[in-house]
Amino acid sequence: MTTAKHLVALGSSFAAGPGIEPVADVQAMRSSNNYAHQLARRLGWQLSDLSVSGATSANVVDTPQQSQIGPGQFPPQLEGLPGNADVVTVTVGGNDLQFSGSMLYTALKHAEPSSPLLEMMGLMFPNGIPPASEDVIAEATRSLVAVIDGIRAQAPTARVVLVDYLTVLEADISTPEATPFTVEELSKLLALQSAIERVFAEAAALRDVDLLLASELGRGHSLGSADPWVQPLHTALDKIGGSFHPNQAGMTAIADDLVGLLAD
C-alpha cells in the first residue's frame, strides 16, 4: 500500500485564504478551500497547513505572530514543518512590502472614511503607500531566501514550490472607475505588485526551486475584470480581511496549476 505524500503549506493571507468559506482556523483567517486544501484533496495527500494571514517571511522563519483578529499567537511556521515533508508550498513576502495593507488603508480612506481601522492603520502608513525601493526589494528577497533555506535545513528531501501572489491589479483593467483607487495610487500599488513578482523570481533563481506564477495565471482576472479571481473591498469588519485577496475561483485556479506542476 502506497503511503500518501505529505504536503505542507507555509505563508501569509494569499496562501491562507481569508474571506473564503468554510473557515478552517478563525484566528489564522485560514480557509479549508485555499489552494493547499484543494490540492491535498485532489491528490489524496496529507496536509499540514501552517499559513496565517498577516504573516511576514520572519513569521515563517523565527518570529512568533499575533493573530490579527484575536488573542491567539502562532509560533514561527517552520517549527511545525515535519522533516519528512514531501512538498512544501510557500506564498509569503507581500506583507514584507506592505502590499495588502496599503491597498486596504488606501481604499478605506476613500470608501469608508469613518472606519475604526483607519486611525490604527494610519500609524502603519504615515506616508501613504510605501515605495517599492531597490533596498526594500533586496531585503524582501533575502527574507524569502531565508525561508527556503530554513525549509531545506529542516526537511532536506522536500520539493519546495514558491507560489507567487495572484494578480490583484492590472493597468488596463483596474482603472479608477473599477477600483477605489486614484491613478496615482494605482501606479504605486502596481509598482508594489511588480516588486513582489521580482522577489519571487529572484529567490527562486537563487535557490533553484520551483516557481508557480500565480501572477501570470491571474492576468485578465484582476480587480475590475468581468471574471475577477480576487475579492473586492469589504467594509464589514467581519469580512474586511478578505478584501483584495484571492476568492475561491482564484484558489481553484492555483490548485489546478499545482496539480500539473507536481505531475512533472
mmCIF file of C-alpha atoms in Angstrom:
data_model
loop_
_atom_site.group_PDB
_atom_site.id
_atom_site.type_symbol
_atom_site.label_atom_id
_atom_site.label_comp_id
_atom_site.label_asym_id
_atom_site.label_seq_id
_atom_site.Cartn_x
_atom_site.Cartn_y
_atom_site.Cartn_z
ATOM 1 C CA MET A 1 0.000 0.000 0.000
ATOM 2 C CA THR A 2 1.416 3.385 -1.018
ATOM 3 C CA THR A 3 1.662 5.950 1.771
ATOM 4 C CA ALA A 4 0.065 9.292 0.949
ATOM 5 C CA LYS A 5 2.520 12.103 0.403
ATOM 6 C CA HIS A 6 2.717 14.932 2.918
ATOM 7 C CA LEU A 7 2.039 18.472 1.697
ATOM 8 C CA VAL A 8 2.944 21.425 3.914
ATOM 9 C CA ALA A 9 1.686 24.938 3.201
ATOM 10 C CA LEU A 10 3.534 27.974 4.530
ATOM 11 C CA GLY A 11 2.688 31.598 4.035
ATOM 12 C CA SER A 12 0.513 34.635 4.516
ATOM 13 C CA SER A 13 -3.079 35.504 3.635
ATOM 14 C CA PHE A 14 -2.613 34.834 -0.083
ATOM 15 C CA ALA A 15 -1.996 31.227 0.985
ATOM 16 C CA ALA A 16 -4.421 31.132 3.920
ATOM 17 C CA GLY A 17 -7.484 32.426 2.072
ATOM 18 C CA PRO A 18 -9.331 34.926 4.291
ATOM 19 C CA GLY A 19 -12.902 35.539 3.203
ATOM 20 C CA ILE A 20 -13.348 32.088 1.661
ATOM 21 C CA GLU A 21 -15.800 29.679 3.275
ATOM 22 C CA PRO A 22 -15.609 27.385 5.102
ATOM 23 C CA VAL A 23 -13.137 28.657 7.673
ATOM 24 C CA ALA A 24 -10.582 26.138 8.921
ATOM 25 C CA ASP A 25 -8.989 28.370 11.585
ATOM 26 C CA VAL A 26 -10.625 31.618 12.681
ATOM 27 C CA GLN A 27 -7.555 33.080 14.402
ATOM 28 C CA ALA A 28 -5.341 32.352 11.390
ATOM 29 C CA MET A 29 -8.043 33.579 8.992
ATOM 30 C CA ARG A 30 -7.415 30.347 7.096
ATOM 31 C CA SER A 31 -9.889 28.670 4.738
ATOM 32 C CA SER A 32 -10.333 24.974 4.092
ATOM 33 C CA ASN A 33 -10.819 25.923 0.434
ATOM 34 C CA ASN A 34 -7.480 27.651 -0.064
ATOM 35 C CA TYR A 35 -5.187 26.269 -2.751
ATOM 36 C CA ALA A 36 -3.344 23.905 -0.409
ATOM 37 C CA HIS A 37 -6.528 22.294 0.896
ATOM 38 C CA GLN A 38 -7.920 21.919 -2.611
ATOM 39 C CA LEU A 39 -4.637 20.447 -3.841
ATOM 40 C CA ALA A 40 -4.407 17.934 -0.997
ATOM 41 C CA ARG A 41 -7.977 16.780 -1.600
ATOM 42 C CA ARG A 42 -7.356 16.410 -5.326
ATOM 43 C CA LEU A 43 -4.226 14.331 -4.829
ATOM 44 C CA GLY A 44 -5.311 12.451 -1.713
ATOM 45 C CA TRP A 45 -2.319 13.782 0.222
ATOM 46 C CA GLN A 46 -1.889 14.511 3.911
ATOM 47 C CA LEU A 47 -1.867 18.268 4.576
ATOM 48 C CA SER A 48 -0.277 20.422 7.250
ATOM 49 C CA ASP A 49 -1.478 23.955 6.540
ATOM 50 C CA LEU A 50 0.574 26.358 8.654
ATOM 51 C CA SER A 51 -0.311 29.531 6.749
ATOM 52 C CA VAL A 52 -1.506 32.538 8.754
ATOM 53 C CA SER A 53 -2.996 35.744 7.414
ATOM 54 C CA GLY A 54 -0.723 38.693 8.096
ATOM 55 C CA ALA A 55 2.478 36.640 8.164
ATOM 56 C CA THR A 56 5.775 38.070 7.016
ATOM 57 C CA SER A 57 8.768 35.989 5.992
ATOM 58 C CA ALA A 58 10.132 36.431 9.523
ATOM 59 C CA ASN A 59 6.939 34.881 10.924
ATOM 60 C CA VAL A 60 7.688 31.809 8.847
ATOM 61 C CA VAL A 61 11.330 31.555 9.903
ATOM 62 C CA ASP A 62 11.822 32.636 13.507
ATOM 63 C CA THR A 63 9.343 35.248 14.762
ATOM 64 C CA PRO A 64 6.069 34.378 16.538
ATOM 65 C CA GLN A 65 2.956 36.047 15.155
ATOM 66 C CA GLN A 66 -0.020 37.590 16.915
ATOM 67 C CA SER A 67 -3.413 36.857 15.378
ATOM 68 C CA GLN A 68 -4.858 39.857 13.558
ATOM 69 C CA ILE A 69 -8.344 39.294 14.977
ATOM 70 C CA GLY A 70 -7.968 37.824 18.442
ATOM 71 C CA PRO A 71 -5.711 36.811 21.336
ATOM 72 C CA GLY A 72 -4.139 33.854 19.568
ATOM 73 C CA GLN A 73 -0.417 33.655 18.907
ATOM 74 C CA PHE A 74 1.267 31.442 16.336
ATOM 75 C CA PRO A 75 4.813 30.086 16.595
ATOM 76 C CA PRO A 76 7.151 30.517 13.632
ATOM 77 C CA GLN A 77 5.701 28.362 10.880
ATOM 78 C CA LEU A 78 8.905 26.400 10.348
ATOM 79 C CA GLU A 79 8.522 24.996 13.861
ATOM 80 C CA GLY A 80 5.588 22.979 12.530
ATOM 81 C CA LEU A 81 7.386 21.706 9.432
ATOM 82 C CA PRO A 82 7.861 17.921 9.633
ATOM 83 C CA GLY A 83 11.201 16.593 8.496
ATOM 84 C CA ASN A 84 9.541 14.043 6.222
ATOM 85 C CA ALA A 85 7.510 16.578 4.222
ATOM 86 C CA ASP A 86 7.346 15.702 0.531
ATOM 87 C CA VAL A 87 6.224 19.050 -0.894
ATOM 88 C CA VAL A 88 6.274 22.490 0.724
ATOM 89 C CA THR A 89 4.406 25.380 -0.877
ATOM 90 C CA VAL A 90 5.336 28.954 0.043
ATOM 91 C CA THR A 91 3.395 32.159 -0.524
ATOM 92 C CA VAL A 92 4.836 34.902 1.669
ATOM 93 C CA GLY A 93 6.558 38.246 1.218
ATOM 94 C CA GLY A 94 3.758 40.591 0.268
ATOM 95 C CA ASN A 95 3.463 41.791 3.856
ATOM 96 C CA ASP A 96 7.189 42.492 3.894
ATOM 97 C CA LEU A 97 6.347 45.053 1.195
ATOM 98 C CA GLN A 98 3.059 46.094 2.893
ATOM 99 C CA PHE A 99 1.081 45.350 -0.274
ATOM 100 C CA SER A 100 -2.273 44.208 1.127
ATOM 101 C CA GLY A 101 -2.224 46.689 3.976
ATOM 102 C CA SER A 102 -1.529 49.541 1.584
ATOM 103 C CA MET A 103 -4.483 48.582 -0.580
ATOM 104 C CA LEU A 104 -6.862 48.260 2.345
ATOM 105 C CA TYR A 105 -5.807 51.507 4.026
ATOM 106 C CA THR A 106 -5.972 53.475 0.796
ATOM 107 C CA ALA A 107 -9.348 52.047 -0.201
ATOM 108 C CA LEU A 108 -10.890 52.668 3.218
ATOM 109 C CA LYS A 109 -9.849 56.315 3.136
ATOM 110 C CA HIS A 110 -11.983 56.751 0.020
ATOM 111 C CA ALA A 111 -14.847 54.344 0.599
ATOM 112 C CA GLU A 112 -15.257 54.236 4.382
ATOM 113 C CA PRO A 113 -13.596 57.304 5.957
ATOM 114 C CA SER A 114 -15.342 56.633 9.275
ATOM 115 C CA SER A 115 -13.909 53.107 9.587
ATOM 116 C CA PRO A 116 -12.458 52.477 13.069
ATOM 117 C CA LEU A 117 -9.483 50.793 11.413
ATOM 118 C CA LEU A 118 -8.203 53.949 9.762
ATOM 119 C CA GLU A 119 -6.676 55.532 12.852
ATOM 120 C CA MET A 120 -4.720 52.386 13.687
ATOM 121 C CA MET A 121 -3.674 51.776 10.087
ATOM 122 C CA GLY A 122 -2.634 55.397 9.733
ATOM 123 C CA LEU A 123 0.174 54.685 12.196
ATOM 124 C CA MET A 124 1.396 51.935 9.865
ATOM 125 C CA PHE A 125 1.190 54.111 6.767
ATOM 126 C CA PRO A 126 2.119 57.653 7.869
ATOM 127 C CA ASN A 127 3.278 58.478 4.347
ATOM 128 C CA GLY A 128 0.631 56.510 2.490
ATOM 129 C CA ILE A 129 1.601 53.760 0.056
ATOM 130 C CA PRO A 130 5.276 52.884 0.642
ATOM 131 C CA PRO A 131 7.667 52.960 -2.314
ATOM 132 C CA ALA A 132 8.950 49.743 -3.854
ATOM 133 C CA SER A 133 12.590 50.766 -3.494
ATOM 134 C CA GLU A 134 15.513 48.604 -4.572
ATOM 135 C CA ASP A 135 16.613 48.286 -0.945
ATOM 136 C CA VAL A 136 13.174 47.050 0.116
ATOM 137 C CA ILE A 137 13.055 44.557 -2.753
ATOM 138 C CA ALA A 138 16.536 43.265 -1.931
ATOM 139 C CA GLU A 139 15.649 42.810 1.743
ATOM 140 C CA ALA A 140 12.398 41.011 0.902
ATOM 141 C CA THR A 141 14.320 38.717 -1.451
ATOM 142 C CA ARG A 142 16.852 37.876 1.262
ATOM 143 C CA SER A 143 13.990 37.126 3.628
ATOM 144 C CA LEU A 144 12.298 34.783 1.160
ATOM 145 C CA VAL A 145 15.615 33.034 0.517
ATOM 146 C CA ALA A 146 15.895 32.555 4.289
ATOM 147 C CA VAL A 147 12.509 30.805 4.208
ATOM 148 C CA ILE A 148 13.768 28.412 1.528
ATOM 149 C CA ASP A 149 16.990 27.781 3.443
ATOM 150 C CA GLY A 150 15.006 27.064 6.600
ATOM 151 C CA ILE A 151 12.831 24.543 4.787
ATOM 152 C CA ARG A 152 15.858 22.768 3.330
ATOM 153 C CA ALA A 153 17.559 22.613 6.709
ATOM 154 C CA GLN A 154 14.505 21.076 8.343
ATOM 155 C CA ALA A 155 13.077 18.951 5.510
ATOM 156 C CA PRO A 156 16.036 18.330 3.198
ATOM 157 C CA THR A 157 14.240 15.991 0.794
ATOM 158 C CA ALA A 158 11.139 18.147 0.342
ATOM 159 C CA ARG A 159 10.305 19.698 -3.017
ATOM 160 C CA VAL A 160 9.927 23.438 -2.459
ATOM 161 C CA VAL A 161 7.383 25.260 -4.608
ATOM 162 C CA LEU A 162 7.134 29.029 -4.425
ATOM 163 C CA VAL A 163 3.663 30.267 -5.377
ATOM 164 C CA ASP A 164 3.748 33.989 -6.030
ATOM 165 C CA TYR A 165 0.844 36.372 -5.500
ATOM 166 C CA LEU A 166 -2.280 36.145 -7.611
ATOM 167 C CA THR A 167 -2.709 39.283 -9.704
ATOM 168 C CA VAL A 168 -4.882 41.863 -7.962
ATOM 169 C CA LEU A 169 -4.423 44.863 -10.263
ATOM 170 C CA GLU A 170 -3.768 45.368 -13.971
ATOM 171 C CA ALA A 171 -3.125 48.757 -15.526
ATOM 172 C CA ASP A 172 -5.601 48.322 -18.381
ATOM 173 C CA ILE A 173 -8.376 46.700 -16.307
ATOM 174 C CA SER A 174 -8.125 48.008 -12.755
ATOM 175 C CA THR A 175 -8.961 51.630 -13.519
ATOM 176 C CA PRO A 176 -10.107 54.330 -11.074
ATOM 177 C CA GLU A 177 -13.637 53.703 -12.328
ATOM 178 C CA ALA A 178 -13.393 49.992 -11.458
ATOM 179 C CA THR A 179 -11.458 50.285 -8.184
ATOM 180 C CA PRO A 180 -11.399 52.512 -5.099
ATOM 181 C CA PHE A 181 -8.026 53.965 -6.145
ATOM 182 C CA THR A 182 -6.836 57.074 -7.978
ATOM 183 C CA VAL A 183 -4.492 56.942 -10.966
ATOM 184 C CA GLU A 184 -1.535 57.887 -8.761
ATOM 185 C CA GLU A 185 -2.424 55.298 -6.137
ATOM 186 C CA LEU A 186 -2.828 52.597 -8.763
ATOM 187 C CA SER A 187 0.619 53.410 -10.130
ATOM 188 C CA LYS A 188 2.202 52.978 -6.693
ATOM 189 C CA LEU A 189 0.265 49.787 -5.951
ATOM 190 C CA LEU A 190 1.166 48.299 -9.334
ATOM 191 C CA ALA A 191 4.815 49.021 -8.537
ATOM 192 C CA LEU A 192 4.488 47.098 -5.267
ATOM 193 C CA GLN A 193 2.784 44.217 -7.061
ATOM 194 C CA SER A 194 5.597 44.084 -9.638
ATOM 195 C CA ALA A 195 8.142 44.177 -6.826
ATOM 196 C CA ILE A 196 6.587 41.070 -5.268
ATOM 197 C CA GLU A 197 6.895 39.276 -8.609
ATOM 198 C CA ARG A 198 10.583 40.220 -8.716
ATOM 199 C CA VAL A 199 11.174 38.981 -5.189
ATOM 200 C CA PHE A 200 9.744 35.551 -6.001
ATOM 201 C CA ALA A 201 11.566 35.263 -9.329
ATOM 202 C CA GLU A 202 14.909 36.217 -7.819
ATOM 203 C CA ALA A 203 14.546 33.971 -4.764
ATOM 204 C CA ALA A 204 13.522 31.004 -6.923
ATOM 205 C CA ALA A 205 16.520 31.547 -9.196
ATOM 206 C CA LEU A 206 18.953 31.970 -6.307
ATOM 207 C CA ARG A 207 17.914 28.691 -4.690
ATOM 208 C CA ASP A 208 16.823 26.755 -7.807
ATOM 209 C CA VAL A 209 13.322 25.913 -6.607
ATOM 210 C CA ASP A 210 10.047 25.613 -8.489
ATOM 211 C CA LEU A 211 8.035 28.784 -9.039
ATOM 212 C CA LEU A 212 4.346 28.741 -9.890
ATOM 213 C CA LEU A 213 3.463 32.115 -11.386
ATOM 214 C CA ALA A 214 0.049 32.876 -9.962
ATOM 215 C CA SER A 215 0.807 36.435 -11.057
ATOM 216 C CA GLU A 216 0.671 35.304 -14.693
ATOM 217 C CA LEU A 217 -2.177 32.873 -14.112
ATOM 218 C CA GLY A 218 -4.389 35.666 -12.839
ATOM 219 C CA ARG A 219 -3.920 38.028 -15.784
ATOM 220 C CA GLY A 220 -7.328 39.039 -17.058
ATOM 221 C CA HIS A 221 -8.961 38.158 -13.737
ATOM 222 C CA SER A 222 -7.904 41.179 -11.709
ATOM 223 C CA LEU A 223 -10.000 43.722 -9.857
ATOM 224 C CA GLY A 224 -12.386 45.329 -12.324
ATOM 225 C CA SER A 225 -12.421 42.413 -14.770
ATOM 226 C CA ALA A 226 -15.546 40.570 -15.899
ATOM 227 C CA ASP A 227 -14.419 37.440 -14.028
ATOM 228 C CA PRO A 228 -12.315 38.534 -11.050
ATOM 229 C CA TRP A 229 -10.335 35.985 -9.068
ATOM 230 C CA VAL A 230 -9.872 38.464 -6.235
ATOM 231 C CA GLN A 231 -12.343 39.831 -3.734
ATOM 232 C CA PRO A 232 -13.427 43.482 -3.774
ATOM 233 C CA LEU A 233 -13.210 45.825 -0.807
ATOM 234 C CA HIS A 234 -15.325 44.538 2.080
ATOM 235 C CA THR A 235 -16.207 47.225 4.611
ATOM 236 C CA ALA A 236 -17.976 44.996 7.158
ATOM 237 C CA LEU A 237 -15.494 44.271 9.941
ATOM 238 C CA ASP A 238 -16.192 40.523 9.894
ATOM 239 C CA LYS A 239 -15.295 40.336 6.194
ATOM 240 C CA ILE A 240 -12.762 43.100 5.735
ATOM 241 C CA GLY A 241 -9.772 40.743 5.955
ATOM 242 C CA GLY A 242 -10.710 39.171 2.631
ATOM 243 C CA SER A 243 -10.503 42.471 0.762
ATOM 244 C CA PHE A 244 -8.243 42.331 -2.320
ATOM 245 C CA HIS A 245 -7.351 38.684 -1.692
ATOM 246 C CA PRO A 246 -7.960 35.597 -3.848
ATOM 247 C CA ASN A 247 -11.521 34.337 -3.976
ATOM 248 C CA GLN A 248 -12.375 30.652 -4.284
ATOM 249 C CA ALA A 249 -12.112 30.723 -8.089
ATOM 250 C CA GLY A 250 -8.606 32.146 -7.791
ATOM 251 C CA MET A 251 -7.572 29.500 -5.276
ATOM 252 C CA THR A 252 -9.011 26.776 -7.514
ATOM 253 C CA ALA A 253 -7.029 28.069 -10.491
ATOM 254 C CA ILE A 254 -3.816 27.935 -8.461
ATOM 255 C CA ALA A 255 -4.596 24.422 -7.214
ATOM 256 C CA ASP A 256 -5.253 23.293 -10.795
ATOM 257 C CA ASP A 257 -1.875 24.626 -11.913
ATOM 258 C CA LEU A 258 -0.127 23.000 -8.971
ATOM 259 C CA VAL A 259 -1.577 19.621 -9.934
ATOM 260 C CA GLY A 260 0.061 19.996 -13.330
ATOM 261 C CA LEU A 261 3.356 21.232 -11.889
ATOM 262 C CA LEU A 262 3.626 18.379 -9.403
ATOM 263 C CA ALA A 263 2.900 15.827 -12.115
ATOM 264 C CA ASP A 264 6.198 16.760 -13.803
#
